[in-house]
Coordinates of C-alpha atoms in Angstrom, one line a residue:
Chain T
X1 CA -153.3 -46.3 -57.8
X2 CA -154.1 -43.6 -60.3
X3 CA -151.8 -41.0 -61.7
X4 CA -151.6 -38.0 -64.1
X5 CA -149.2 -35.3 -64.9
X6 CA -150.0 -31.6 -65.2
X7 CA -147.6 -28.9 -66.4
X8 CA -148.1 -25.6 -64.6
X9 CA -149.2 -22.9 -67.0
X10 CA -149.8 -20.2 -64.5
X11 CA -147.0 -17.7 -64.9
X12 CA -146.9 -17.3 -61.2
X13 CA -146.2 -21.0 -60.6
X14 CA -147.5 -22.7 -57.4
X15 CA -148.2 -19.6 -55.5
X16 CA -150.2 -19.3 -52.3
X17 CA -153.6 -18.9 -53.9
X18 CA -153.5 -21.7 -56.5
X19 CA -151.9 -23.9 -53.9
X20 CA -154.7 -23.1 -51.4
X21 CA -157.4 -23.8 -54.0
X22 CA -155.8 -27.1 -54.9
X23 CA -155.4 -28.2 -51.3
X24 CA -159.0 -27.2 -50.5
X25 CA -160.2 -29.1 -53.6
X26 CA -158.1 -32.2 -52.8
X27 CA -159.4 -32.4 -49.3
X28 CA -162.9 -33.6 -50.4
X29 CA -161.4 -37.0 -51.4
X30 CA -160.4 -39.7 -48.9
X31 CA -157.6 -41.0 -51.1
X32 CA -154.0 -40.1 -50.3
X33 CA -152.8 -37.5 -52.8
X34 CA -149.1 -37.0 -53.4
X35 CA -147.7 -34.4 -55.7
X36 CA -144.2 -34.8 -57.0
X37 CA -141.8 -32.6 -59.0
X38 CA -138.5 -33.9 -60.3
X39 CA -136.9 -32.7 -57.0
X40 CA -139.5 -32.8 -54.3
X41 CA -142.6 -34.5 -53.1
X42 CA -145.6 -33.0 -51.2
X43 CA -149.0 -33.7 -49.8
X44 CA -151.7 -32.5 -52.2
X45 CA -154.0 -31.6 -49.3
X46 CA -151.6 -29.4 -47.5
X47 CA -151.0 -25.7 -48.4
X48 CA -147.5 -25.3 -47.0
X49 CA -146.4 -28.7 -48.4
X50 CA -147.6 -27.6 -51.9
X51 CA -146.0 -24.2 -51.6
X52 CA -142.7 -25.8 -50.4
X53 CA -142.5 -27.6 -53.8
X54 CA -141.3 -24.3 -55.2
X55 CA -142.9 -25.2 -58.5
X56 CA -142.7 -22.5 -61.1
X57 CA -144.4 -22.0 -64.4
X58 CA -143.5 -25.0 -66.7
X59 CA -142.9 -27.4 -63.8
X60 CA -144.4 -30.8 -64.4
X61 CA -146.5 -31.9 -61.4
X62 CA -146.9 -35.7 -61.1
X63 CA -150.0 -36.6 -59.1
X64 CA -150.2 -40.0 -57.4
X65 CA -153.7 -40.9 -56.0
X66 CA -154.2 -43.9 -53.8
X67 CA -157.4 -44.9 -52.0
X68 CA -161.1 -45.8 -52.2
X69 CA -162.1 -42.9 -54.4
X70 CA -158.9 -42.8 -56.5
X71 CA -160.7 -43.0 -59.8
X72 CA -163.1 -40.2 -59.2
X73 CA -160.4 -38.1 -57.4
X74 CA -158.0 -38.5 -60.3
X75 CA -160.5 -37.4 -62.9
X76 CA -161.8 -34.5 -60.9
X77 CA -158.3 -33.3 -60.0
X78 CA -157.1 -33.4 -63.5
X79 CA -160.1 -31.4 -64.6
X80 CA -159.6 -29.0 -61.7
X81 CA -156.0 -28.3 -62.7
X82 CA -156.9 -27.7 -66.3
X83 CA -160.0 -25.6 -65.8
X84 CA -160.0 -23.8 -62.5
X85 CA -156.3 -23.2 -62.2
X86 CA -156.0 -21.9 -65.7
X87 CA -159.1 -19.8 -65.5
X88 CA -157.6 -18.3 -62.4
X89 CA -154.3 -17.4 -64.1
X90 CA -156.1 -15.9 -67.1
X91 CA -156.8 -12.7 -65.1
Chain M
X1 CA -130.7 10.0 -46.5
X2 CA -131.5 12.8 -44.2
X3 CA -130.3 16.4 -44.5
X4 CA -130.2 18.6 -41.5
X5 CA -131.6 22.1 -41.8
X6 CA -131.7 24.9 -39.3
X7 CA -134.7 23.6 -37.4
X8 CA -135.3 19.9 -38.1
X9 CA -134.5 17.2 -40.5
X10 CA -135.5 16.3 -44.0
X11 CA -136.0 12.7 -45.1
X12 CA -136.6 11.2 -48.5
X13 CA -138.4 8.0 -49.6
X14 CA -140.6 6.7 -52.3
X15 CA -144.0 8.3 -52.2
X16 CA -147.2 6.3 -52.5
X17 CA -150.2 8.2 -53.7
X18 CA -150.1 11.9 -54.1
X19 CA -151.0 14.3 -51.4
X20 CA -149.6 16.6 -48.7
X21 CA -150.4 16.0 -45.0
X22 CA -149.1 17.6 -41.9
X23 CA -149.3 16.2 -38.4
X24 CA -147.5 14.8 -35.4
X25 CA -145.3 11.8 -35.9
X26 CA -146.2 8.8 -33.8
X27 CA -143.8 5.9 -33.6
X28 CA -145.4 2.5 -33.9
X29 CA -145.2 0.4 -30.8
X30 CA -145.7 -3.3 -31.1
X31 CA -146.5 -5.3 -28.0
X32 CA -143.9 -7.6 -26.6
X33 CA -142.6 -9.5 -29.6
X34 CA -139.9 -11.6 -28.0
X35 CA -141.1 -14.6 -26.0
X36 CA -140.0 -14.7 -22.4
X37 CA -139.5 -18.3 -21.5
X38 CA -139.8 -18.0 -17.8
X39 CA -141.9 -20.3 -15.8
X40 CA -144.0 -17.5 -14.4
X41 CA -146.9 -19.8 -13.8
X42 CA -146.7 -23.3 -12.3
X43 CA -148.7 -24.6 -15.2
X44 CA -146.4 -23.2 -17.9
X45 CA -145.4 -25.9 -20.3
X46 CA -148.1 -28.4 -19.1
X47 CA -149.3 -29.7 -22.5
X48 CA -153.0 -29.6 -21.7
X49 CA -152.9 -26.1 -20.4
X50 CA -150.8 -24.8 -23.3
X51 CA -153.0 -26.6 -25.8
X52 CA -156.1 -24.9 -24.4
X53 CA -154.4 -21.5 -24.5
X54 CA -153.3 -22.0 -28.1
X55 CA -156.7 -23.2 -29.1
X56 CA -158.2 -20.1 -27.7
X57 CA -155.7 -17.8 -29.5
X58 CA -156.2 -19.7 -32.7
X59 CA -160.0 -19.2 -32.5
X60 CA -159.5 -15.5 -31.8
X61 CA -157.1 -15.1 -34.7
X62 CA -159.4 -16.9 -37.1
X63 CA -162.2 -14.5 -36.2
X64 CA -159.8 -11.5 -36.6
X65 CA -158.6 -12.7 -40.0
X66 CA -162.2 -13.1 -41.3
X67 CA -162.9 -9.6 -40.1
X68 CA -159.8 -8.3 -41.8
X69 CA -160.9 -10.1 -45.0
X70 CA -164.4 -8.6 -44.9
X71 CA -163.0 -5.1 -44.1
X72 CA -160.4 -5.2 -46.8
X73 CA -162.9 -6.6 -49.3
X74 CA -165.2 -3.7 -48.6
X75 CA -162.6 -0.9 -48.3
X76 CA -159.9 -1.9 -50.7
X77 CA -160.6 -4.8 -53.1
X78 CA -160.8 -8.5 -53.6
X79 CA -157.2 -8.9 -54.7
X80 CA -155.9 -7.3 -51.5
X81 CA -158.4 -9.1 -49.3
X82 CA -157.1 -12.5 -50.5
X83 CA -153.9 -11.9 -48.5
X84 CA -156.0 -12.6 -45.4
X85 CA -157.7 -15.6 -46.9
X86 CA -154.3 -17.1 -47.4
X87 CA -153.4 -16.2 -43.8
X88 CA -156.4 -18.2 -42.6
X89 CA -155.5 -21.1 -44.8
X90 CA -151.9 -21.2 -43.5
X91 CA -153.4 -21.3 -40.0
X92 CA -155.5 -24.3 -40.8
X93 CA -152.7 -26.1 -42.6
X94 CA -152.0 -29.5 -41.1
X95 CA -148.2 -29.2 -41.4
X96 CA -148.5 -26.0 -39.3
X97 CA -150.9 -27.4 -36.7
X98 CA -149.1 -30.7 -36.4
X99 CA -145.8 -29.0 -35.7
X100 CA -147.5 -26.8 -33.1
X101 CA -148.9 -30.0 -31.4
X102 CA -145.5 -31.7 -31.5
X103 CA -143.8 -28.7 -29.8
X104 CA -146.5 -28.6 -27.1
X105 CA -146.4 -32.3 -26.5
X106 CA -142.7 -31.8 -25.9
X107 CA -143.4 -29.4 -23.1
X108 CA -143.0 -26.1 -24.9
X109 CA -145.0 -23.0 -24.0
X110 CA -147.6 -22.1 -26.6
X111 CA -145.7 -18.9 -27.6
X112 CA -142.5 -20.8 -28.2
X113 CA -144.3 -23.5 -30.1
X114 CA -145.8 -20.8 -32.4
X115 CA -142.4 -19.1 -32.9
X116 CA -140.5 -22.3 -33.6
X117 CA -143.1 -23.5 -36.0
X118 CA -143.4 -20.2 -37.9
X119 CA -139.6 -19.8 -38.1
X120 CA -139.2 -23.3 -39.4
X121 CA -141.6 -22.8 -42.2
X122 CA -140.5 -19.3 -42.9
X123 CA -137.0 -20.6 -43.3
X124 CA -138.3 -23.3 -45.7
X125 CA -140.1 -20.7 -47.9
X126 CA -137.2 -18.2 -47.7
X127 CA -135.0 -20.9 -49.1
X128 CA -137.1 -21.3 -52.3
X129 CA -135.9 -19.9 -55.5
X130 CA -139.1 -17.9 -56.2
X131 CA -139.1 -14.3 -54.9
X132 CA -142.9 -14.4 -54.4
X133 CA -142.8 -17.5 -52.3
X134 CA -139.8 -16.4 -50.3
X135 CA -141.8 -13.2 -49.5
X136 CA -144.5 -15.4 -48.0
X137 CA -142.1 -16.0 -45.1
X138 CA -143.2 -12.5 -43.9
X139 CA -146.8 -13.7 -43.8
X140 CA -145.8 -16.5 -41.5
X141 CA -144.0 -14.0 -39.2
X142 CA -147.1 -11.7 -39.2
X143 CA -149.3 -14.7 -38.1
X144 CA -146.8 -15.8 -35.5
X145 CA -146.6 -12.3 -34.0
X146 CA -150.4 -12.0 -33.9
X147 CA -150.7 -15.3 -32.2
X148 CA -148.1 -14.4 -29.6
X149 CA -149.8 -11.2 -28.9
X150 CA -153.1 -13.0 -28.3
X151 CA -151.4 -15.5 -26.1
X152 CA -149.7 -12.8 -24.0
X153 CA -152.7 -10.6 -23.9
X154 CA -150.5 -7.8 -25.4
X155 CA -152.4 -6.0 -28.1
X156 CA -150.4 -4.5 -30.9
X157 CA -151.7 -1.1 -30.4
X158 CA -151.6 0.5 -33.8
X159 CA -153.4 3.6 -32.6
X160 CA -155.3 4.9 -29.7
X161 CA -158.8 6.0 -30.3
X162 CA -160.0 9.5 -29.9
X163 CA -156.6 11.3 -30.1
X164 CA -155.7 13.8 -32.8
X165 CA -154.9 12.3 -36.2
X166 CA -151.2 11.6 -36.8
X167 CA -148.5 10.4 -39.2
X168 CA -147.5 6.8 -38.3
X169 CA -143.8 6.0 -38.3
X170 CA -142.7 2.3 -38.3
X171 CA -139.8 0.2 -39.2
X172 CA -142.2 -1.8 -41.4
X173 CA -145.8 -2.7 -41.3
X174 CA -147.4 -6.1 -41.8
X175 CA -150.4 -6.3 -44.1
X176 CA -152.7 -7.0 -41.1
X177 CA -151.4 -3.9 -39.5
X178 CA -151.8 -1.7 -42.6
X179 CA -155.4 -2.5 -43.1
X180 CA -156.1 -2.1 -39.4
X181 CA -155.1 1.6 -39.7
X182 CA -158.2 3.7 -39.2
X183 CA -158.3 6.2 -42.0
X184 CA -160.1 8.7 -39.8
X185 CA -157.2 8.9 -37.3
X186 CA -154.2 8.4 -39.6
X187 CA -153.0 11.1 -41.9
X188 CA -150.3 9.0 -43.6
X189 CA -147.5 6.7 -42.8
X190 CA -143.8 6.4 -43.1
X191 CA -141.8 3.2 -43.1
X192 CA -138.0 2.9 -42.7
X193 CA -138.0 -0.1 -45.1
X194 CA -140.3 -1.4 -47.7
X195 CA -140.5 -1.0 -51.5
X196 CA -143.2 0.3 -53.8
X197 CA -144.1 -3.3 -54.5
X198 CA -144.4 -4.7 -51.0
X199 CA -147.8 -5.7 -49.7
X200 CA -148.0 -2.6 -47.5
X201 CA -147.4 -0.2 -50.4
X202 CA -150.0 -2.0 -52.5
X203 CA -152.5 -1.8 -49.7
X204 CA -151.7 1.9 -49.1
X205 CA -152.1 2.7 -52.7
X206 CA -155.5 1.0 -52.9
X207 CA -156.6 2.6 -49.6
X208 CA -155.6 6.1 -50.9
X209 CA -153.4 6.8 -47.8
X210 CA -150.4 9.1 -48.6
X211 CA -147.2 7.2 -47.5
X212 CA -143.5 7.2 -47.8
X213 CA -141.6 3.9 -47.9
X214 CA -137.8 3.2 -47.8
X215 CA -137.0 6.3 -45.9
X216 CA -134.3 4.8 -43.8
X217 CA -134.1 5.1 -40.0
X218 CA -135.7 8.0 -38.2
X219 CA -134.4 8.7 -34.8
X220 CA -136.8 8.0 -31.9
X221 CA -136.3 11.5 -30.6
X222 CA -138.6 12.7 -33.3
X223 CA -141.6 10.8 -31.8
X224 CA -144.4 13.4 -31.3
X225 CA -142.7 16.1 -33.5
X226 CA -144.7 17.9 -36.1
X227 CA -143.9 16.8 -39.6
X228 CA -144.8 17.6 -43.2
X229 CA -145.3 14.7 -45.5
X230 CA -145.3 15.3 -49.2
X231 CA -146.0 12.0 -51.0
X232 CA -145.8 13.7 -54.4
X233 CA -142.1 14.6 -54.1
X234 CA -141.3 11.9 -51.6
X235 CA -140.2 14.3 -48.8
X236 CA -140.8 14.3 -45.1
X237 CA -139.8 17.5 -43.2
X238 CA -139.6 16.9 -39.4
X239 CA -139.8 19.8 -37.0
X240 CA -140.3 22.4 -39.7
X241 CA -139.9 26.1 -38.9
X242 CA -142.8 28.5 -39.2
X243 CA -142.0 29.6 -42.8
X244 CA -141.8 25.9 -43.9
X245 CA -145.2 25.3 -42.3
X246 CA -146.8 28.3 -43.9
X247 CA -145.4 27.4 -47.3
X248 CA -146.6 23.8 -46.9
X249 CA -150.1 25.0 -45.9
X250 CA -150.3 27.1 -49.0
X251 CA -149.1 24.2 -51.1
X252 CA -151.7 22.0 -49.6
X253 CA -154.5 24.4 -50.2
X254 CA -153.3 25.1 -53.7
X255 CA -153.1 21.4 -54.5
X256 CA -156.6 20.8 -53.4
X257 CA -158.0 23.7 -55.4
X258 CA -155.8 23.0 -58.4
X259 CA -156.9 19.3 -58.3
X260 CA -160.5 20.4 -58.5
X261 CA -159.9 23.1 -61.0
X262 CA -157.8 20.8 -63.2
X263 CA -160.5 18.1 -63.1
X264 CA -163.1 20.6 -64.4
X265 CA -160.7 21.8 -67.1
X266 CA -160.0 18.2 -68.2
X267 CA -163.7 17.4 -68.5
X268 CA -164.2 20.5 -70.7
X269 CA -161.6 19.0 -73.2
X270 CA -163.6 15.8 -73.8
X271 CA -165.2 16.9 -77.0
X272 CA -162.5 19.2 -78.3
X273 CA -160.0 18.0 -80.8
X274 CA -156.4 17.7 -79.7
X275 CA -154.4 20.1 -81.8
X276 CA -151.0 21.5 -81.0
X277 CA -150.5 25.2 -81.0
X278 CA -148.6 24.7 -84.2
X279 CA -151.7 23.2 -85.8
X280 CA -150.8 19.4 -85.8
X281 CA -153.8 17.3 -85.0
X282 CA -153.4 14.2 -83.0
X283 CA -156.1 11.6 -82.5
X284 CA -156.4 10.4 -78.9
X285 CA -157.4 6.8 -78.8
X286 CA -157.7 4.2 -76.0
X287 CA -156.1 0.8 -75.5
X288 CA -158.6 -1.8 -74.3
X289 CA -158.6 -5.5 -73.6
X290 CA -162.2 -6.2 -73.1
X291 CA -165.6 -5.1 -74.2
X292 CA -166.6 -3.5 -71.0
X293 CA -163.7 -1.0 -71.2
X294 CA -165.1 0.6 -74.3
X295 CA -167.8 2.7 -72.7
X296 CA -165.5 4.3 -70.1
X297 CA -163.0 5.0 -72.9
X298 CA -165.7 6.9 -75.0
X299 CA -166.9 8.8 -71.9
X300 CA -163.4 10.1 -71.4
X301 CA -163.2 11.4 -74.9
X302 CA -161.5 8.5 -76.8
X303 CA -161.9 9.3 -80.5
X304 CA -161.3 5.6 -81.3
X305 CA -159.7 2.5 -80.0
X306 CA -156.0 2.3 -81.0
X307 CA -155.5 -1.2 -79.7
X308 CA -158.0 -3.9 -79.0
X309 CA -156.1 -6.9 -77.6
X310 CA -158.1 -9.6 -79.4
X311 CA -156.9 -12.4 -77.1
X312 CA -159.6 -11.9 -74.5
X313 CA -162.0 -14.5 -75.9
X314 CA -159.2 -17.0 -76.3
X315 CA -158.0 -16.4 -72.8
X316 CA -161.4 -16.9 -71.2
X317 CA -162.1 -20.3 -72.9
X318 CA -160.6 -23.7 -72.4
X319 CA -160.8 -24.5 -76.2
X320 CA -160.4 -22.6 -79.4
X321 CA -163.3 -20.2 -79.9
X322 CA -165.3 -20.8 -83.1
X323 CA -165.5 -18.3 -85.9
X324 CA -169.1 -17.6 -84.9
X325 CA -168.1 -16.9 -81.3
X326 CA -165.3 -14.6 -82.3
X327 CA -167.5 -12.8 -84.9
X328 CA -170.2 -12.1 -82.3
X329 CA -167.9 -10.7 -79.7
X330 CA -166.1 -8.5 -82.2
X331 CA -169.4 -7.3 -83.7
X332 CA -170.7 -6.4 -80.3
X333 CA -167.6 -4.4 -79.6
X334 CA -167.7 -2.6 -83.0
X335 CA -171.3 -1.7 -82.5
X336 CA -170.4 0.0 -79.2
X337 CA -168.0 2.2 -81.1
X338 CA -170.8 4.4 -82.7
X339 CA -168.9 4.4 -86.0
X340 CA -165.5 5.4 -84.5
X341 CA -162.4 3.6 -85.7
X342 CA -161.2 0.5 -83.8
X343 CA -157.8 -1.1 -84.4
X344 CA -158.0 -4.8 -83.7
X345 CA -154.7 -6.5 -83.2
X346 CA -154.7 -10.1 -84.2
X347 CA -153.7 -12.8 -81.7
X348 CA -150.6 -11.9 -79.8
X349 CA -149.9 -14.8 -77.5
X350 CA -146.7 -16.5 -76.6
X351 CA -144.0 -14.8 -74.5
X352 CA -145.7 -13.7 -71.3
X353 CA -149.2 -14.6 -72.5
X354 CA -149.8 -18.4 -72.5
X355 CA -153.0 -20.3 -73.3
X356 CA -152.9 -24.0 -72.2
X357 CA -154.9 -25.4 -75.1
X358 CA -152.5 -23.9 -77.7
X359 CA -150.1 -26.4 -76.4
X360 CA -147.0 -24.3 -77.1
X361 CA -143.6 -25.8 -76.5
X362 CA -141.7 -24.5 -73.5
X363 CA -139.0 -22.1 -74.5
X364 CA -135.8 -21.0 -73.0
X365 CA -136.3 -17.4 -74.2
X366 CA -140.0 -16.8 -74.9
X367 CA -139.7 -13.0 -75.6
X368 CA -137.5 -14.0 -78.6
X369 CA -139.6 -17.1 -79.3
X370 CA -142.7 -18.5 -80.9
X371 CA -145.2 -15.6 -80.5
X372 CA -147.6 -13.2 -82.2
X373 CA -147.7 -13.5 -85.9
X374 CA -145.2 -16.3 -85.9
X375 CA -147.8 -18.6 -84.4
X376 CA -150.5 -17.3 -86.7
X377 CA -148.4 -18.0 -89.8
X378 CA -147.5 -21.5 -88.6
X379 CA -151.1 -22.3 -87.8
X380 CA -152.9 -20.9 -90.8
X381 CA -156.3 -22.4 -89.9
X382 CA -156.3 -20.7 -86.5
X383 CA -155.3 -17.4 -88.1
X384 CA -157.9 -17.6 -90.9
X385 CA -160.7 -18.3 -88.3
X386 CA -159.8 -15.0 -86.6
X387 CA -159.3 -13.1 -89.9
X388 CA -162.7 -14.2 -91.1
X389 CA -164.4 -13.2 -87.8
X390 CA -162.8 -9.8 -88.0
X391 CA -163.7 -9.3 -91.6
X392 CA -167.3 -10.2 -90.9
X393 CA -167.4 -7.8 -88.0
X394 CA -166.0 -5.0 -90.3
X395 CA -169.5 -4.9 -92.0
X396 CA -170.8 -3.4 -88.7
X397 CA -168.4 -0.5 -88.2
X398 CA -165.0 1.0 -88.8
X399 CA -162.3 -1.7 -88.2
X400 CA -158.6 -1.5 -88.9
X401 CA -156.7 -4.8 -88.7
X402 CA -153.2 -4.9 -87.2
X403 CA -150.7 -7.7 -87.0
X404 CA -148.1 -8.0 -84.2
X405 CA -144.4 -8.9 -84.1
X406 CA -143.6 -8.3 -87.8
X407 CA -139.9 -8.4 -88.8
X408 CA -140.1 -8.6 -92.6
X409 CA -141.9 -7.7 -95.8
X410 CA -142.2 -11.4 -96.5
X411 CA -144.4 -11.9 -93.3
X412 CA -146.6 -9.0 -94.4
X413 CA -147.1 -10.7 -97.8
X414 CA -148.0 -13.9 -96.2
X415 CA -150.6 -12.2 -93.9
X416 CA -152.0 -10.3 -96.9
X417 CA -152.3 -13.5 -98.9
X418 CA -154.3 -15.2 -96.1
X419 CA -156.4 -12.1 -95.7
X420 CA -157.1 -12.1 -99.5
X421 CA -158.1 -15.8 -99.3
X422 CA -160.5 -15.0 -96.5
X423 CA -162.0 -12.1 -98.5
X424 CA -162.5 -14.3 -101.5
X425 CA -164.1 -17.0 -99.5
X426 CA -166.5 -14.6 -97.8
X427 CA -167.4 -13.1 -101.2
X428 CA -168.2 -16.6 -102.5
X429 CA -170.4 -17.3 -99.5
X430 CA -172.2 -14.0 -100.0
X431 CA -171.2 -12.8 -96.5
X432 CA -170.8 -9.0 -96.0
X433 CA -167.5 -7.4 -95.0
X434 CA -165.7 -4.1 -95.5
X435 CA -163.6 -4.4 -98.7
X436 CA -161.6 -1.3 -97.7
X437 CA -160.6 -2.6 -94.3
X438 CA -157.3 -0.9 -93.3
X439 CA -154.4 -3.2 -92.9
X440 CA -151.5 -2.3 -90.6
X441 CA -148.7 -3.7 -88.5
X442 CA -147.3 -3.3 -85.0
X443 CA -143.9 -1.7 -85.2
X444 CA -142.3 -3.4 -82.2
X445 CA -139.1 -4.9 -83.5
X446 CA -136.0 -3.0 -84.5
X447 CA -136.1 -4.9 -87.8
X448 CA -139.5 -3.5 -88.7
X449 CA -138.3 0.0 -87.9
X450 CA -135.1 -0.4 -90.0
X451 CA -137.2 -1.8 -92.8
X452 CA -139.9 0.8 -92.4
X453 CA -139.5 2.3 -95.9
X454 CA -140.2 -1.1 -97.5
X455 CA -142.9 -2.0 -95.1
X456 CA -144.6 1.4 -95.4
X457 CA -145.1 0.6 -99.1
X458 CA -147.2 -2.5 -98.2
X459 CA -149.4 -1.3 -95.3
X460 CA -151.9 1.5 -94.5
X461 CA -150.5 2.2 -91.0
X462 CA -148.0 1.5 -88.3
X463 CA -148.7 1.3 -84.6
X464 CA -145.7 1.5 -82.4
X465 CA -145.6 -1.0 -79.5
X466 CA -143.0 0.9 -77.4
X467 CA -142.8 -1.7 -74.7
X468 CA -141.4 -4.4 -76.9
X469 CA -139.6 -2.0 -79.2
X470 CA -137.7 -0.7 -76.1
X471 CA -136.7 -4.1 -74.8
X472 CA -135.7 -5.4 -78.1
X473 CA -133.7 -2.3 -79.0
X474 CA -131.9 -2.0 -75.7
X475 CA -131.6 -5.8 -75.0
X476 CA -133.0 -5.1 -71.6
X477 CA -136.1 -6.6 -70.0
X478 CA -138.0 -3.8 -68.2
X479 CA -139.6 -6.3 -65.9
X480 CA -136.2 -7.2 -64.5
X481 CA -135.5 -4.7 -61.8
X482 CA -131.8 -5.0 -62.3
X483 CA -132.0 -3.6 -65.8
X484 CA -135.3 -1.7 -65.8
X485 CA -133.3 1.5 -65.4
X486 CA -131.6 0.9 -68.7
X487 CA -135.0 1.1 -70.3
X488 CA -136.0 4.3 -68.4
X489 CA -132.8 6.1 -69.2
X490 CA -132.3 5.3 -72.9
X491 CA -135.3 6.7 -74.7
X492 CA -133.3 8.2 -77.6
X493 CA -132.5 5.1 -79.7
X494 CA -136.2 4.1 -79.5
X495 CA -137.4 7.6 -80.4
X496 CA -135.1 7.7 -83.4
X497 CA -136.5 4.4 -84.7
X498 CA -140.0 5.8 -84.3
X499 CA -139.1 9.0 -86.1
X500 CA -137.6 7.0 -89.0
X501 CA -140.8 4.9 -89.3
X502 CA -143.0 8.0 -89.1
X503 CA -141.1 9.6 -92.0
X504 CA -141.4 6.4 -94.0
X505 CA -145.1 5.9 -93.6
X506 CA -145.9 9.6 -94.2
X507 CA -144.0 9.4 -97.5
X508 CA -146.4 6.6 -98.5
X509 CA -149.5 8.5 -97.3
X510 CA -150.1 6.2 -94.4
X511 CA -150.5 7.1 -90.7
X512 CA -148.7 6.2 -87.6
X513 CA -149.9 5.7 -84.0
X514 CA -148.3 4.8 -80.8
X515 CA -150.0 2.3 -78.5
X516 CA -147.2 1.4 -76.0
X517 CA -146.7 2.9 -72.6
X518 CA -144.5 5.8 -74.0
X519 CA -147.7 7.2 -75.6
X520 CA -148.8 8.3 -72.1
X521 CA -145.5 9.9 -71.1
X522 CA -146.2 13.6 -71.2
X523 CA -142.6 14.7 -71.4
X524 CA -142.5 12.9 -74.8
X525 CA -145.7 14.4 -76.2
X526 CA -143.9 17.3 -77.8
X527 CA -141.4 15.0 -79.4
X528 CA -144.2 12.9 -80.9
X529 CA -145.9 16.0 -82.2
X530 CA -142.6 17.1 -83.8
X531 CA -142.5 13.6 -85.6
X532 CA -146.1 14.3 -86.8
X533 CA -147.3 11.2 -85.0
X534 CA -151.0 10.9 -86.0
X535 CA -152.5 9.1 -83.1
X536 CA -151.6 8.3 -79.5
X537 CA -153.4 5.4 -77.9
X538 CA -153.3 5.2 -74.1
X539 CA -155.2 3.4 -71.3
X540 CA -158.4 5.1 -70.1
X541 CA -157.0 6.9 -67.0
X542 CA -154.5 8.8 -69.2
X543 CA -156.9 9.9 -72.0
X544 CA -157.6 13.4 -70.7
X545 CA -154.1 14.2 -69.5
X546 CA -152.6 13.4 -72.9
X547 CA -155.3 15.4 -74.6
X548 CA -154.5 18.4 -72.4
X549 CA -150.7 18.0 -73.1
X550 CA -151.2 17.9 -76.9
X551 CA -153.1 21.2 -76.8
X552 CA -150.2 22.7 -74.8
X553 CA -147.6 21.5 -77.4
X554 CA -145.9 23.9 -79.8

């Protein structure tokens, strides 16, 4: 199992668009991807599940990745969070 | 909210877009929205049958959503079109589809499965603490209603083709309904509910349709009645009498002609100086955040740039930009200015503007926290990189340097010291810069205004950031709707602080500009002229209007 933590910098938090992008990106991996906050837990490949986390700016998202491609998935997801998500919120 | 008059009724709401339209009211009829759970077919509730019906409806809705996306993208814009992209994603979501399947396997009719599922997730989203996410519950309801209509074969008829254009009246409109409105058949719309910030209002604004929202209930007996909608003053006159109609027609014609005439007049002002009738000259500058905004600013008569938000390069990167990268971007911008003055504000991040790689600590109260010059003075290397880049760019045009969030003379001294160090370094390295570069500060804290006499002795100019000055003076966050009114209604304390600073800087032969939103408020222009404000810096769309207002001032 691989894991990493990402703090949401987007001032809008886990809104529909970033959640949708994250879910779409996560779907390319076969590993099971779980996203936890200190209160809730969601499926990283599912939009509604991610939105229901109610994660706001500053929330720490703890990613747990388990499966055949966990190493690649972990690295790619961490990069995705830092690059794509932030670039998105820069607008 | 309605007032009866002798012939009809008068309603008031919040107007979206300007414009006067007259036409017949048409009340929006949705198809059957409630689900009738009657076993009208022997096959009702048979999972295989319901599954096939649902699958067909889902395919149709997916097609419709991608059509709505394309249409909105073409007619309105990408931001607005994304609403439908999200709708399509919600439809594909496994939590959503699995719940549908569970309901159907349990013997539910497809309509009921859709309603139960949408309600369940809408309730979940509504329960979240975040107002944006709770508002997404409405998107689920929109999807659910569209699916039920497709299942029932009831079309939500927004409008009938070929009839005469009309004013649409609805309790509320879903985003999918709003963009489906055919602009050739609809003159405007009126909704009982809604706020200026709801999706529907945003779409209407982008589509340029005159609308009134939050009007309150309009009795169904007015369906089909003639009405006059004036989005500019937020009024709707239903069943007007003849004289009201005539007055309205004249107003409509006048508005059209005036709009054209006014546009021509504004264009003629572009190259004329803005001088009040009393002879006070004010420079009209533009606020810009990126290089590509400079050309439109100059085309609309900007005599300079009063605020370049220098964060743009930092925001677009995932690491600190180098001095060379900063220098090149500032130099390119300065060259576009054709010798006109450009005021570059040094890094103003923190508070509402965050950059991940700056790795700033999370704060309880960011507006009163580690931001602007406070970060720059704590991270001198970062600040000096930017100062050197700006100094180097100053060899290529007319730059003024401005530091945000100053509260004390001490901070000015520290900034000056760093600037002097950079100048000395560049001199040693034989790199060109403008040794007479103007140095100024943003006046955006009450402390700076109160200390303006001492500060004026140290700097070449002040530029008033009215947005922050207002919220710090009144202790009210204007983004918070519950207290925003306090900011709107209490201009006087802020204006007095500005007047005090203007007197101070003029005594020291410096100049003062205003670059916050108040600079574009035309009812304050006279007051600013009276204070002998030297420069008003506004965003591009306001440039000509402010220029016109100055020439009309005493």
